Amino acid sequence: MVSVFKTNILSQQDKNMVINALVANFGLSACSIDLEDIDKVLRIVSSQPADEQHYMLFVQQLGYNCAYLD
């Protein structure tokens, strides 16, 4: 399952922290953030069906904006 989100993550340091936290907490297959995209796109790949709301809330609890992209 692939989930895509718009974020406000700006730095490489923040990107690494968010990715590491997501992978550690959700056991994801893959996770990336495109800092060059205007929407700072977070892409999550999981082998398990997941509720995107959980990912959004988790990133928000880390202090960042996160909204689902259709």
PDB file of C-alpha atoms in Angstrom:
ATOM      1  CA  MET A   1       0.000   0.000   0.000  1.00  0.00           C
ATOM      2  CA  VAL A   2       1.331   3.449  -0.951  1.00  0.00           C
ATOM      3  CA  SER A   3       0.289   6.599   0.903  1.00  0.00           C
ATOM      4  CA  VAL A   4       1.256  10.130  -0.157  1.00  0.00           C
ATOM      5  CA  PHE A   5       1.142  13.257   2.002  1.00  0.00           C
ATOM      6  CA  LYS A   6       1.889  16.976   1.788  1.00  0.00           C
ATOM      7  CA  THR A   7       4.161  18.216   4.606  1.00  0.00           C
ATOM      8  CA  ASN A   8       6.095  21.270   5.735  1.00  0.00           C
ATOM      9  CA  ILE A   9       9.356  19.402   6.408  1.00  0.00           C
ATOM     10  CA  LEU A  10      12.174  21.639   5.180  1.00  0.00           C
ATOM     11  CA  SER A  11      15.589  20.392   6.289  1.00  0.00           C
ATOM     12  CA  GLN A  12      17.570  17.229   5.666  1.00  0.00           C
ATOM     13  CA  GLN A  13      17.909  16.785   9.440  1.00  0.00           C
ATOM     14  CA  ASP A  14      14.125  16.956   9.947  1.00  0.00           C
ATOM     15  CA  LYS A  15      13.594  14.627   6.985  1.00  0.00           C
ATOM     16  CA  ASN A  16      15.927  12.001   8.467  1.00  0.00           C
ATOM     17  CA  MET A  17      14.318  12.247  11.908  1.00  0.00           C
ATOM     18  CA  VAL A  18      10.771  11.864  10.553  1.00  0.00           C
ATOM     19  CA  ILE A  19      11.685   8.945   8.282  1.00  0.00           C
ATOM     20  CA  ASN A  20      13.541   7.134  11.076  1.00  0.00           C
ATOM     21  CA  ALA A  21      10.631   7.656  13.488  1.00  0.00           C
ATOM     22  CA  LEU A  22       8.055   6.427  10.957  1.00  0.00           C
ATOM     23  CA  VAL A  23      10.062   3.329  10.046  1.00  0.00           C
ATOM     24  CA  ALA A  24      10.736   2.497  13.708  1.00  0.00           C
ATOM     25  CA  ASN A  25       7.116   2.926  14.776  1.00  0.00           C
ATOM     26  CA  PHE A  26       5.282   1.444  11.805  1.00  0.00           C
ATOM     27  CA  GLY A  27       7.735  -1.093  10.313  1.00  0.00           C
ATOM     28  CA  LEU A  28       7.390   0.388   6.830  1.00  0.00           C
ATOM     29  CA  SER A  29       8.716  -1.174   3.627  1.00  0.00           C
ATOM     30  CA  ALA A  30       9.906   2.232   2.385  1.00  0.00           C
ATOM     31  CA  CYS A  31       9.544   5.885   3.260  1.00  0.00           C
ATOM     32  CA  SER A  32      10.810   9.045   1.538  1.00  0.00           C
ATOM     33  CA  ILE A  33      10.367  12.818   1.619  1.00  0.00           C
ATOM     34  CA  ASP A  34      11.009  14.930  -1.479  1.00  0.00           C
ATOM     35  CA  LEU A  35      12.396  18.217  -0.149  1.00  0.00           C
ATOM     36  CA  GLU A  36      12.627  19.667  -3.667  1.00  0.00           C
ATOM     37  CA  ASP A  37       8.904  19.294  -4.350  1.00  0.00           C
ATOM     38  CA  ILE A  38       6.823  22.353  -3.431  1.00  0.00           C
ATOM     39  CA  ASP A  39       4.580  20.108  -1.295  1.00  0.00           C
ATOM     40  CA  LYS A  40       7.521  18.411   0.486  1.00  0.00           C
ATOM     41  CA  VAL A  41       5.897  15.095  -0.396  1.00  0.00           C
ATOM     42  CA  LEU A  42       6.082  12.245   2.104  1.00  0.00           C
ATOM     43  CA  ARG A  43       5.662   8.844   0.425  1.00  0.00           C
ATOM     44  CA  ILE A  44       5.072   5.779   2.578  1.00  0.00           C
ATOM     45  CA  VAL A  45       5.102   2.182   1.325  1.00  0.00           C
ATOM     46  CA  SER A  46       3.750  -0.482   3.650  1.00  0.00           C
ATOM     47  CA  SER A  47       3.220  -4.185   3.103  1.00  0.00           C
ATOM     48  CA  GLN A  48       0.282  -4.012   5.528  1.00  0.00           C
ATOM     49  CA  PRO A  49      -2.957  -2.101   4.936  1.00  0.00           C
ATOM     50  CA  ALA A  50      -2.779   1.041   7.050  1.00  0.00           C
ATOM     51  CA  ASP A  51      -4.952   3.920   8.096  1.00  0.00           C
ATOM     52  CA  GLU A  52      -3.420   7.071   6.619  1.00  0.00           C
ATOM     53  CA  GLN A  53      -4.849   9.008   9.559  1.00  0.00           C
ATOM     54  CA  HIS A  54      -2.348   7.226  11.856  1.00  0.00           C
ATOM     55  CA  TYR A  55       0.575   8.413   9.721  1.00  0.00           C
ATOM     56  CA  MET A  56      -0.750  11.981   9.581  1.00  0.00           C
ATOM     57  CA  LEU A  57      -1.313  12.181  13.331  1.00  0.00           C
ATOM     58  CA  PHE A  58       2.114  10.703  14.045  1.00  0.00           C
ATOM     59  CA  VAL A  59       3.898  13.272  11.844  1.00  0.00           C
ATOM     60  CA  GLN A  60       1.787  16.054  13.369  1.00  0.00           C
ATOM     61  CA  GLN A  61       2.782  14.893  16.864  1.00  0.00           C
ATOM     62  CA  LEU A  62       6.392  15.295  15.758  1.00  0.00           C
ATOM     63  CA  GLY A  63       5.572  18.975  15.107  1.00  0.00           C
ATOM     64  CA  TYR A  64       4.991  19.084  11.339  1.00  0.00           C
ATOM     65  CA  ASN A  65       2.017  19.690   9.086  1.00  0.00           C
ATOM     66  CA  CYS A  66       0.860  16.591   7.253  1.00  0.00           C
ATOM     67  CA  ALA A  67      -2.137  16.250   4.931  1.00  0.00           C
ATOM     68  CA  TYR A  68      -3.203  13.414   2.636  1.00  0.00           C
ATOM     69  CA  LEU A  69      -2.674  13.956  -1.106  1.00  0.00           C
ATOM     70  CA  ASP A  70      -5.155  12.285  -3.470  1.00  0.00           C
TER      71      ASP A  70
END
